[in-house]
Amino acid sequence: MSLRGHHELPRLLAGLSPGGSPMTLAEHLAIHGPLPAADRGLVDEIGASGLRGRGGADFPTAVKLHAVASRRRVSAVVVNAGETEPASAKDKLLITRLPHLVLDGAVLAAEVCGAREVIVKIGAGMSPDLLGDAIGERTGDPVAIRVVVGPTGYVAGEESAVIQHLNGGPALPTFVPPRPYERGYRGRPTLIQNPETLAQIALVARFGASWYRELGTEADPGSALVTISGAVAAPGVYELAFGTSMTDLLAAAGGTTDGLRALLVGGYFGTWVDASRAVNLRLAREDLRSVGCTLGSGVLIALGESACGLHESARVIDYLAWQSAGQCGPCVFGLRAIANGVAALAAGTASAGERERLLRWTRDVRGRGACHHPDGAVRFVQSVLDVFDDEIKEHRGGVCNAVEAGLPVGEMAAPVSAGSGSGSGSGGGRLWS
């Protein structure tokens, strides 16, 4: 199988076997062909492709590449593969099963930026041996590649926290500027990207911007990896074209196993969307923004009607409060007070004014933290108060007919093994977890 001239899905996941073993370099090259030489023209090609970062910030990839390359100094490239979002599994899938596509993108980025080494930062739950064999196969790379194991706390995945950890400090977000592209690893201009973004770079470099744009929409070209879980028959990671409807996204994961109450879009920093609104959305920035959300880290969680949205949300915000970086009052005290308030709503012990008090607290916290952790947490809570307003009233009256999903904190919507197969066009492709 070769992707050249191939205009359907899967792309990133082409050739992925159900056996669980990583793709070898020979298998990788048989599908994707040799890695082309990199030059500054690659930045223009990536710009023409419309590729945007897949780590959550949705920043134009070409702009980020140019920011480092234009410094014209010895730089570094960091693969941010810690995947600290509990509901996501896409980056682990790429690193453990398709390592060469990620490493190709990292090497190309290093050549463009003038980097001497590529550092792959993985979480403490992953073994560096997972990448050791793949790196050992790559004898012709122009830059050195090494693996660093780091903490897995939620804030540890923020890019300034990754850089601080690599420089010998705690894995906590730092006060900025300077940003990593200005002064990052060892004081060098540093490009930090997540695995999916780098894998997409490797595809654009081989097949071009026009090929990349043959899927998706004009505003959102290409495909994306989405971890779909919750009340679906086949939770897992799926590759889907931008523009795919939410109904088709859920169908790709086997369909819902319960009546749909709401969708959590974007992960733990994401936004609950009521089912009546969610089913009319597409996987597109314009659609998602119309209901106040983004794709974030590529997470979609289906909440069934038999589950309690308040109880599930109380666990998530409690987790986020415990994951505070501990660097400012709005995060340490504000998130804990908000988490306690959501817990009271779920337990039915809150006062009549608790919802309005929580709304006021979320507005007070937003934008006042030392990093963006409290902003993401209160965005999630604001959607809880909006989407589950009826449940809040019922709980205050001592009524909760829902059955708790019982998903433990930090593992909410953890994917299970999905089946095989592939999709085409804008419908999406089956993935492996």
Short mmCIF file of C-alpha atoms in Angstrom, two decimals:
data_model
loop_
_atom_site.label_atom_id
_atom_site.label_comp_id
_atom_site.label_asym_id
_atom_site.label_seq_id
_atom_site.Cartn_x
_atom_site.Cartn_y
_atom_site.Cartn_z
CA MET A 1 0.00 0.00 0.00
CA SER A 2 1.26 3.48 -0.85
CA LEU A 3 -0.35 6.80 0.05
CA ARG A 4 0.88 8.52 -3.09
CA GLY A 5 -2.17 9.30 -5.16
CA HIS A 6 -4.35 8.00 -2.32
CA HIS A 7 -7.01 10.54 -1.42
CA GLU A 8 -9.03 8.70 1.20
CA LEU A 9 -8.67 7.73 4.83
CA PRO A 10 -6.73 6.45 6.62
CA ARG A 11 -3.71 8.66 6.17
CA LEU A 12 -1.95 8.94 9.51
CA LEU A 13 -3.09 5.44 10.40
CA ALA A 14 -2.36 3.82 7.06
CA GLY A 15 -0.95 0.31 7.50
CA LEU A 16 -1.66 0.14 11.21
CA SER A 17 -2.08 -3.49 12.20
CA PRO A 18 -4.32 -4.82 14.98
CA GLY A 19 -1.50 -6.83 16.53
CA GLY A 20 -0.17 -4.11 18.79
CA SER A 21 3.42 -4.08 17.55
CA PRO A 22 5.07 -0.89 16.29
CA MET A 23 5.51 -0.42 12.56
CA THR A 24 9.07 -1.09 11.43
CA LEU A 25 11.03 1.38 9.33
CA ALA A 26 10.80 -0.92 6.29
CA GLU A 27 7.01 -1.18 6.65
CA HIS A 28 6.77 2.57 7.14
CA LEU A 29 8.79 3.35 4.00
CA ALA A 30 6.74 0.90 1.95
CA ILE A 31 3.63 2.93 2.72
CA HIS A 32 4.94 6.49 2.79
CA GLY A 33 8.08 6.36 0.67
CA PRO A 34 11.45 7.90 1.51
CA LEU A 35 11.75 11.04 3.58
CA PRO A 36 12.36 14.04 1.31
CA ALA A 37 15.09 16.56 1.97
CA ALA A 38 13.95 19.53 4.00
CA ASP A 39 14.49 23.19 3.18
CA ARG A 40 12.84 26.49 4.02
CA GLY A 41 10.33 25.84 1.23
CA LEU A 42 8.74 23.25 3.50
CA VAL A 43 7.49 26.04 5.76
CA ASP A 44 5.64 27.60 2.80
CA GLU A 45 4.16 24.22 1.84
CA ILE A 46 2.93 23.64 5.37
CA GLY A 47 1.46 27.14 5.37
CA ALA A 48 -0.35 26.40 2.10
CA SER A 49 -1.71 23.17 3.58
CA GLY A 50 -3.46 25.05 6.39
CA LEU A 51 -2.10 22.65 9.00
CA ARG A 52 -2.71 23.78 12.58
CA GLY A 53 -1.30 22.36 15.79
CA ARG A 54 -3.06 19.33 17.24
CA GLY A 55 -1.97 19.81 20.83
CA GLY A 56 -4.93 21.95 21.85
CA ALA A 57 -3.90 25.51 21.03
CA ASP A 58 -4.87 25.21 17.34
CA PHE A 59 -1.98 27.50 16.31
CA PRO A 60 -0.86 27.63 12.64
CA THR A 61 2.03 25.19 12.35
CA ALA A 62 3.91 27.15 9.67
CA VAL A 63 3.94 30.28 11.84
CA LYS A 64 5.45 28.33 14.72
CA LEU A 65 8.09 26.76 12.47
CA HIS A 66 8.99 30.13 10.98
CA ALA A 67 9.28 31.71 14.43
CA VAL A 68 12.06 29.27 15.36
CA ALA A 69 13.74 29.08 11.95
CA SER A 70 13.92 32.88 11.63
CA ARG A 71 16.04 33.14 14.79
CA ARG A 72 18.90 31.72 12.70
CA ARG A 73 20.58 30.17 15.72
CA VAL A 74 21.25 26.64 16.86
CA SER A 75 17.87 25.45 18.05
CA ALA A 76 16.12 22.35 19.37
CA VAL A 77 12.99 20.38 18.54
CA VAL A 78 10.91 18.81 21.31
CA VAL A 79 8.24 16.18 20.70
CA ASN A 80 5.70 16.75 23.48
CA ALA A 81 4.42 13.17 23.79
CA GLY A 82 3.52 13.11 27.49
CA GLU A 83 -0.23 13.23 26.66
CA THR A 84 -1.37 14.47 30.06
CA GLU A 85 -5.03 14.78 29.03
CA PRO A 86 -6.64 11.72 30.71
CA ALA A 87 -9.32 11.30 28.04
CA SER A 88 -6.90 11.26 25.08
CA ALA A 89 -4.98 8.34 23.62
CA LYS A 90 -3.98 9.55 20.14
CA ASP A 91 -0.42 10.61 20.86
CA LYS A 92 0.38 7.39 22.70
CA LEU A 93 -1.00 5.47 19.73
CA LEU A 94 1.28 7.34 17.32
CA ILE A 95 4.38 7.04 19.49
CA THR A 96 3.96 3.36 20.30
CA ARG A 97 2.57 2.06 17.01
CA LEU A 98 3.62 4.53 14.29
CA PRO A 99 6.84 6.02 15.68
CA HIS A 100 8.55 6.66 12.34
CA LEU A 101 5.87 9.01 11.06
CA VAL A 102 6.31 11.16 14.18
CA LEU A 103 10.11 10.98 14.02
CA ASP A 104 10.05 11.87 10.32
CA GLY A 105 8.17 15.06 11.11
CA ALA A 106 10.52 15.87 13.97
CA VAL A 107 13.62 15.38 11.81
CA LEU A 108 12.17 17.53 9.02
CA ALA A 109 11.33 20.26 11.53
CA ALA A 110 14.84 20.05 12.97
CA GLU A 111 16.40 20.52 9.53
CA VAL A 112 14.20 23.51 8.77
CA CYS A 113 14.88 25.13 12.15
CA GLY A 114 18.60 24.39 12.29
CA ALA A 115 18.30 22.10 15.30
CA ARG A 116 21.06 19.72 16.30
CA GLU A 117 18.88 17.33 18.25
CA VAL A 118 15.35 16.08 18.69
CA ILE A 119 14.11 15.35 22.20
CA VAL A 120 11.07 13.12 22.61
CA LYS A 121 9.44 13.80 25.97
CA ILE A 122 7.21 10.93 27.12
CA GLY A 123 5.22 10.41 30.30
CA ALA A 124 6.37 8.43 33.31
CA GLY A 125 3.89 5.68 32.47
CA MET A 126 5.65 4.92 29.18
CA SER A 127 8.90 3.05 28.74
CA PRO A 128 11.67 4.72 26.71
CA ASP A 129 12.29 1.27 25.23
CA LEU A 130 9.12 1.74 23.20
CA LEU A 131 11.03 4.16 20.99
CA GLY A 132 14.47 2.65 21.36
CA ASP A 133 14.14 0.14 18.52
CA ALA A 134 12.63 2.71 16.17
CA ILE A 135 15.41 5.20 16.83
CA GLY A 136 17.99 2.44 16.37
CA GLU A 137 16.62 1.72 12.88
CA ARG A 138 17.11 5.33 11.78
CA THR A 139 20.82 5.34 11.02
CA GLY A 140 20.71 8.08 8.40
CA ASP A 141 19.05 10.91 10.29
CA PRO A 142 21.00 14.21 10.22
CA VAL A 143 20.18 14.98 13.86
CA ALA A 144 20.44 13.04 17.09
CA ILE A 145 17.21 11.76 18.69
CA ARG A 146 16.87 10.98 22.37
CA VAL A 147 14.03 10.15 24.74
CA VAL A 148 13.35 11.87 28.07
CA VAL A 149 10.80 10.62 30.61
CA GLY A 150 8.84 13.30 32.45
CA PRO A 151 5.99 13.67 34.95
CA THR A 152 2.40 12.98 33.91
CA GLY A 153 0.54 15.66 35.89
CA TYR A 154 -2.06 17.64 33.94
CA VAL A 155 -0.08 20.89 33.88
CA ALA A 156 3.15 19.03 33.03
CA GLY A 157 2.09 18.90 29.39
CA GLU A 158 2.00 22.68 28.95
CA GLU A 159 4.91 23.63 26.70
CA SER A 160 6.66 25.94 29.15
CA ALA A 161 6.38 23.22 31.82
CA VAL A 162 8.01 20.74 29.45
CA ILE A 163 10.86 23.14 28.74
CA GLN A 164 11.39 23.88 32.42
CA HIS A 165 11.55 20.15 33.17
CA LEU A 166 14.08 19.57 30.37
CA ASN A 167 16.18 22.39 31.81
CA GLY A 168 16.29 20.69 35.19
CA GLY A 169 13.44 22.46 36.95
CA PRO A 170 9.99 21.36 38.09
CA ALA A 171 7.46 20.47 35.38
CA LEU A 172 5.32 23.53 36.03
CA PRO A 173 4.20 26.30 33.67
CA THR A 174 6.41 29.36 33.86
CA PHE A 175 5.61 33.01 33.68
CA VAL A 176 6.11 34.13 30.09
CA PRO A 177 7.68 35.66 28.06
CA PRO A 178 10.06 34.48 26.80
CA ARG A 179 8.24 31.78 24.89
CA PRO A 180 10.09 28.56 23.97
CA TYR A 181 10.60 29.76 20.37
CA GLU A 182 12.60 32.67 21.81
CA ARG A 183 14.50 30.90 24.57
CA GLY A 184 13.67 27.31 25.41
CA TYR A 185 15.77 24.22 25.93
CA ARG A 186 19.23 25.27 27.18
CA GLY A 187 18.40 28.83 26.17
CA ARG A 188 18.02 27.89 22.50
CA PRO A 189 15.09 28.75 20.26
CA THR A 190 12.91 25.66 20.62
CA LEU A 191 10.11 24.21 18.54
CA ILE A 192 7.77 22.14 20.68
CA GLN A 193 5.02 20.16 18.95
CA ASN A 194 2.83 17.23 19.79
CA PRO A 195 3.18 13.90 17.91
CA GLU A 196 0.13 14.30 15.67
CA THR A 197 1.27 17.68 14.38
CA LEU A 198 4.69 16.28 13.49
CA ALA A 199 3.14 13.23 11.82
CA GLN A 200 1.01 15.58 9.70
CA ILE A 201 4.18 17.52 8.76
CA ALA A 202 5.71 14.28 7.50
CA LEU A 203 2.69 13.70 5.24
CA VAL A 204 2.63 17.25 3.85
CA ALA A 205 6.38 17.08 3.13
CA ARG A 206 5.91 13.89 1.10
CA PHE A 207 2.65 14.52 -0.73
CA GLY A 208 2.20 18.28 -0.74
CA ALA A 209 -0.34 20.87 0.34
CA SER A 210 -2.79 20.17 -2.50
CA TRP A 211 -2.95 16.48 -1.60
CA TYR A 212 -3.45 17.36 2.05
CA ARG A 213 -6.37 19.66 1.19
CA GLU A 214 -8.22 16.98 -0.77
CA LEU A 215 -9.83 16.01 2.54
CA GLY A 216 -11.62 18.31 4.94
CA THR A 217 -13.00 21.76 4.22
CA GLU A 218 -11.51 24.97 2.85
CA ALA A 219 -11.18 26.44 6.33
CA ASP A 220 -10.23 23.16 8.03
CA PRO A 221 -8.31 20.97 5.60
CA GLY A 222 -7.06 17.44 6.19
CA SER A 223 -7.89 14.92 8.87
CA ALA A 224 -7.52 14.69 12.63
CA LEU A 225 -7.21 12.00 15.25
CA VAL A 226 -10.09 11.98 17.72
CA THR A 227 -10.34 9.88 20.89
CA ILE A 228 -14.02 8.96 21.13
CA SER A 229 -15.30 7.37 24.30
CA GLY A 230 -18.07 7.28 26.87
CA ALA A 231 -21.45 5.87 25.82
CA VAL A 232 -20.27 4.44 22.48
CA ALA A 233 -20.00 0.82 21.39
CA ALA A 234 -16.35 0.90 20.31
CA PRO A 235 -14.33 3.52 22.21
CA GLY A 236 -10.96 4.28 20.67
CA VAL A 237 -8.93 6.62 18.52
CA TYR A 238 -10.35 7.44 15.10
CA GLU A 239 -9.01 9.37 12.12
CA LEU A 240 -11.71 11.57 10.62
CA ALA A 241 -11.78 14.28 7.99
CA PHE A 242 -12.61 17.80 9.06
CA GLY A 243 -16.18 18.56 8.12
CA THR A 244 -17.42 15.18 9.35
CA SER A 245 -20.70 15.48 11.25
CA MET A 246 -20.87 14.62 14.93
CA THR A 247 -23.42 11.95 14.04
CA ASP A 248 -20.87 10.30 11.74
CA LEU A 249 -18.16 10.66 14.39
CA LEU A 250 -20.27 8.72 16.86
CA ALA A 251 -21.18 6.18 14.19
CA ALA A 252 -17.47 5.62 13.52
CA ALA A 253 -17.17 4.50 17.16
CA GLY A 254 -19.98 1.99 16.76
CA GLY A 255 -22.80 4.36 17.62
CA THR A 256 -24.12 5.30 21.03
CA THR A 257 -25.08 2.67 23.58
CA ASP A 258 -27.63 4.90 25.30
CA GLY A 259 -29.76 7.89 24.50
CA LEU A 260 -27.39 10.84 24.12
CA ARG A 261 -27.59 13.50 26.86
CA ALA A 262 -24.53 15.59 25.97
CA LEU A 263 -21.09 15.55 24.38
CA LEU A 264 -17.91 16.73 26.08
CA VAL A 265 -15.83 18.25 23.30
CA GLY A 266 -12.13 18.95 23.83
CA GLY A 267 -11.32 16.93 26.95
CA TYR A 268 -11.16 18.03 30.57
CA PHE A 269 -10.54 21.63 29.51
CA GLY A 270 -13.39 21.26 27.05
CA THR A 271 -17.04 22.15 26.91
CA TRP A 272 -20.23 20.17 27.43
CA VAL A 273 -22.65 20.56 24.52
CA ASP A 274 -26.29 19.52 24.87
CA ALA A 275 -27.22 16.63 22.55
CA SER A 276 -29.85 18.70 20.74
CA ARG A 277 -27.15 21.14 19.65
CA ALA A 278 -24.29 18.67 19.29
CA VAL A 279 -25.93 16.49 16.65
CA ASN A 280 -26.07 19.46 14.26
CA LEU A 281 -22.33 20.18 14.51
CA ARG A 282 -19.48 19.19 12.24
CA LEU A 283 -15.84 18.61 13.07
CA ALA A 284 -15.01 22.18 12.06
CA ARG A 285 -13.74 25.20 13.94
CA GLU A 286 -16.63 27.40 12.78
CA ASP A 287 -19.24 24.92 14.01
CA LEU A 288 -17.53 24.30 17.33
CA ARG A 289 -17.00 27.99 18.00
CA SER A 290 -20.71 28.60 17.43
CA VAL A 291 -21.41 26.64 20.63
CA GLY A 292 -18.41 28.00 22.54
CA CYS A 293 -16.00 25.10 22.22
CA THR A 294 -12.93 23.84 20.35
CA LEU A 295 -11.62 20.38 19.49
CA GLY A 296 -8.81 20.97 21.99
CA SER A 297 -6.73 17.83 22.39
CA GLY A 298 -8.97 15.85 20.06
CA VAL A 299 -11.40 14.36 22.58
CA LEU A 300 -15.08 13.56 22.26
CA ILE A 301 -16.94 11.97 25.20
CA ALA A 302 -20.54 10.85 24.84
CA LEU A 303 -22.67 11.11 27.97
CA GLY A 304 -25.63 8.75 27.94
CA GLU A 305 -29.00 9.63 29.39
CA SER A 306 -28.60 7.01 32.10
CA ALA A 307 -25.46 8.69 33.45
CA CYS A 308 -25.39 11.66 35.81
CA GLY A 309 -23.69 14.62 34.18
CA LEU A 310 -23.30 16.42 37.50
CA HIS A 311 -21.57 13.51 39.22
CA GLU A 312 -19.24 12.93 36.25
CA SER A 313 -18.45 16.65 36.07
CA ALA A 314 -17.85 16.88 39.81
CA ARG A 315 -15.17 14.20 39.50
CA VAL A 316 -13.49 16.00 36.62
CA ILE A 317 -13.33 19.41 38.30
CA ASP A 318 -12.15 17.79 41.55
CA TYR A 319 -9.33 16.18 39.55
CA LEU A 320 -8.45 19.51 37.93
CA ALA A 321 -8.41 21.25 41.30
CA TRP A 322 -5.95 18.66 42.63
CA GLN A 323 -3.83 19.14 39.51
CA SER A 324 -3.25 22.82 40.28
CA ALA A 325 0.29 24.02 39.66
CA GLY A 326 0.12 25.64 43.09
CA GLN A 327 1.56 28.92 41.82
CA CYS A 328 -1.32 31.35 42.44
CA GLY A 329 -4.36 31.91 44.60
CA PRO A 330 -7.01 31.78 41.83
CA CYS A 331 -5.88 28.25 41.01
CA VAL A 332 -5.15 26.88 44.48
CA PHE A 333 -8.10 28.38 46.34
CA GLY A 334 -10.47 29.33 43.53
CA LEU A 335 -10.57 25.93 41.83
CA ARG A 336 -10.92 24.10 45.13
CA ALA A 337 -13.87 26.27 46.15
CA ILE A 338 -15.46 25.77 42.73
CA ALA A 339 -14.90 22.01 42.86
CA ASN A 340 -16.53 21.87 46.29
CA GLY A 341 -19.48 23.83 44.96
CA VAL A 342 -19.98 21.47 41.99
CA ALA A 343 -19.75 18.51 44.38
CA ALA A 344 -22.52 20.08 46.48
CA LEU A 345 -24.69 20.48 43.39
CA ALA A 346 -24.16 16.81 42.52
CA ALA A 347 -24.92 15.68 46.07
CA GLY A 348 -28.08 17.78 46.24
CA THR A 349 -26.81 19.67 49.30
CA ALA A 350 -26.21 23.02 47.61
CA SER A 351 -28.18 26.11 48.55
CA ALA A 352 -30.58 27.77 46.13
CA GLY A 353 -27.95 30.37 45.22
CA GLU A 354 -25.04 27.97 44.64
CA ARG A 355 -25.29 27.95 40.84
CA GLU A 356 -25.14 31.76 40.62
CA ARG A 357 -22.30 31.87 43.15
CA LEU A 358 -20.32 29.38 41.07
CA LEU A 359 -20.90 31.43 37.93
CA ARG A 360 -19.58 34.50 39.71
CA TRP A 361 -16.52 32.60 40.95
CA THR A 362 -15.72 31.30 37.47
CA ARG A 363 -15.79 34.86 36.14
CA ASP A 364 -13.57 36.01 39.01
CA VAL A 365 -10.99 33.27 38.35
CA ARG A 366 -10.82 33.52 34.55
CA GLY A 367 -7.73 35.33 33.29
CA ARG A 368 -6.20 35.83 36.74
CA GLY A 369 -4.06 32.71 37.04
CA ALA A 370 -0.31 32.43 36.68
CA CYS A 371 -0.95 29.97 33.83
CA HIS A 372 -3.96 28.86 31.81
CA HIS A 373 -4.94 25.94 34.06
CA PRO A 374 -7.70 27.82 35.91
CA ASP A 375 -9.03 29.23 32.62
CA GLY A 376 -9.53 25.76 31.18
CA ALA A 377 -11.09 24.46 34.38
CA VAL A 378 -13.64 27.27 34.71
CA ARG A 379 -14.56 27.01 31.03
CA PHE A 380 -15.49 23.40 31.72
CA VAL A 381 -17.51 24.39 34.82
CA GLN A 382 -19.38 27.13 33.00
CA SER A 383 -20.57 24.56 30.48
CA VAL A 384 -21.63 22.26 33.34
CA LEU A 385 -23.80 25.00 34.82
CA ASP A 386 -25.34 25.69 31.42
CA VAL A 387 -25.98 22.19 30.06
CA PHE A 388 -27.01 20.54 33.33
CA ASP A 389 -29.17 23.33 34.71
CA ASP A 390 -32.26 21.08 34.83
CA GLU A 391 -30.29 18.43 36.72
CA ILE A 392 -29.13 21.04 39.23
CA LYS A 393 -32.75 21.86 40.02
CA GLU A 394 -33.68 18.17 40.28
CA HIS A 395 -30.76 17.41 42.58
CA ARG A 396 -31.66 20.31 44.84
CA GLY A 397 -35.06 18.68 45.19
CA GLY A 398 -33.46 15.36 46.11
CA VAL A 399 -34.07 13.72 42.72
CA CYS A 400 -31.40 11.95 40.65
CA ASN A 401 -32.71 9.20 38.39
CA ALA A 402 -29.39 8.74 36.58
CA VAL A 403 -26.98 5.92 37.21
CA GLU A 404 -23.39 7.02 37.72
CA ALA A 405 -21.05 5.79 35.01
CA GLY A 406 -18.52 4.97 37.73
CA LEU A 407 -15.52 6.09 35.69
CA PRO A 408 -12.59 6.85 38.01
CA VAL A 409 -10.91 10.23 37.98
CA GLY A 410 -8.02 10.39 35.57
CA GLU A 411 -9.45 7.51 33.54
CA MET A 412 -12.75 8.98 32.44
CA ALA A 413 -13.39 7.70 28.94
CA ALA A 414 -10.23 5.61 28.81
CA PRO A 415 -10.31 3.93 25.38
CA VAL A 416 -10.58 0.18 25.02
CA SER A 417 -9.51 -1.94 22.08
CA ALA A 418 -11.40 -1.15 18.91
CA GLY A 419 -11.93 -3.35 15.89
CA SER A 420 -10.43 -3.19 12.43
CA GLY A 421 -11.45 -1.67 9.17
CA SER A 422 -11.15 1.64 7.39
CA GLY A 423 -13.32 4.43 6.12
CA SER A 424 -13.08 6.68 3.12
CA GLY A 425 -13.87 10.19 2.01
CA SER A 426 -15.10 12.43 4.79
CA GLY A 427 -16.70 9.60 6.71
CA GLY A 428 -13.63 8.68 8.69
CA GLY A 429 -11.42 5.70 9.35
CA ARG A 430 -11.41 3.09 12.07
CA LEU A 431 -8.50 3.38 14.44
CA TRP A 432 -6.81 1.28 17.00
CA SER A 433 -6.50 2.01 20.71
#
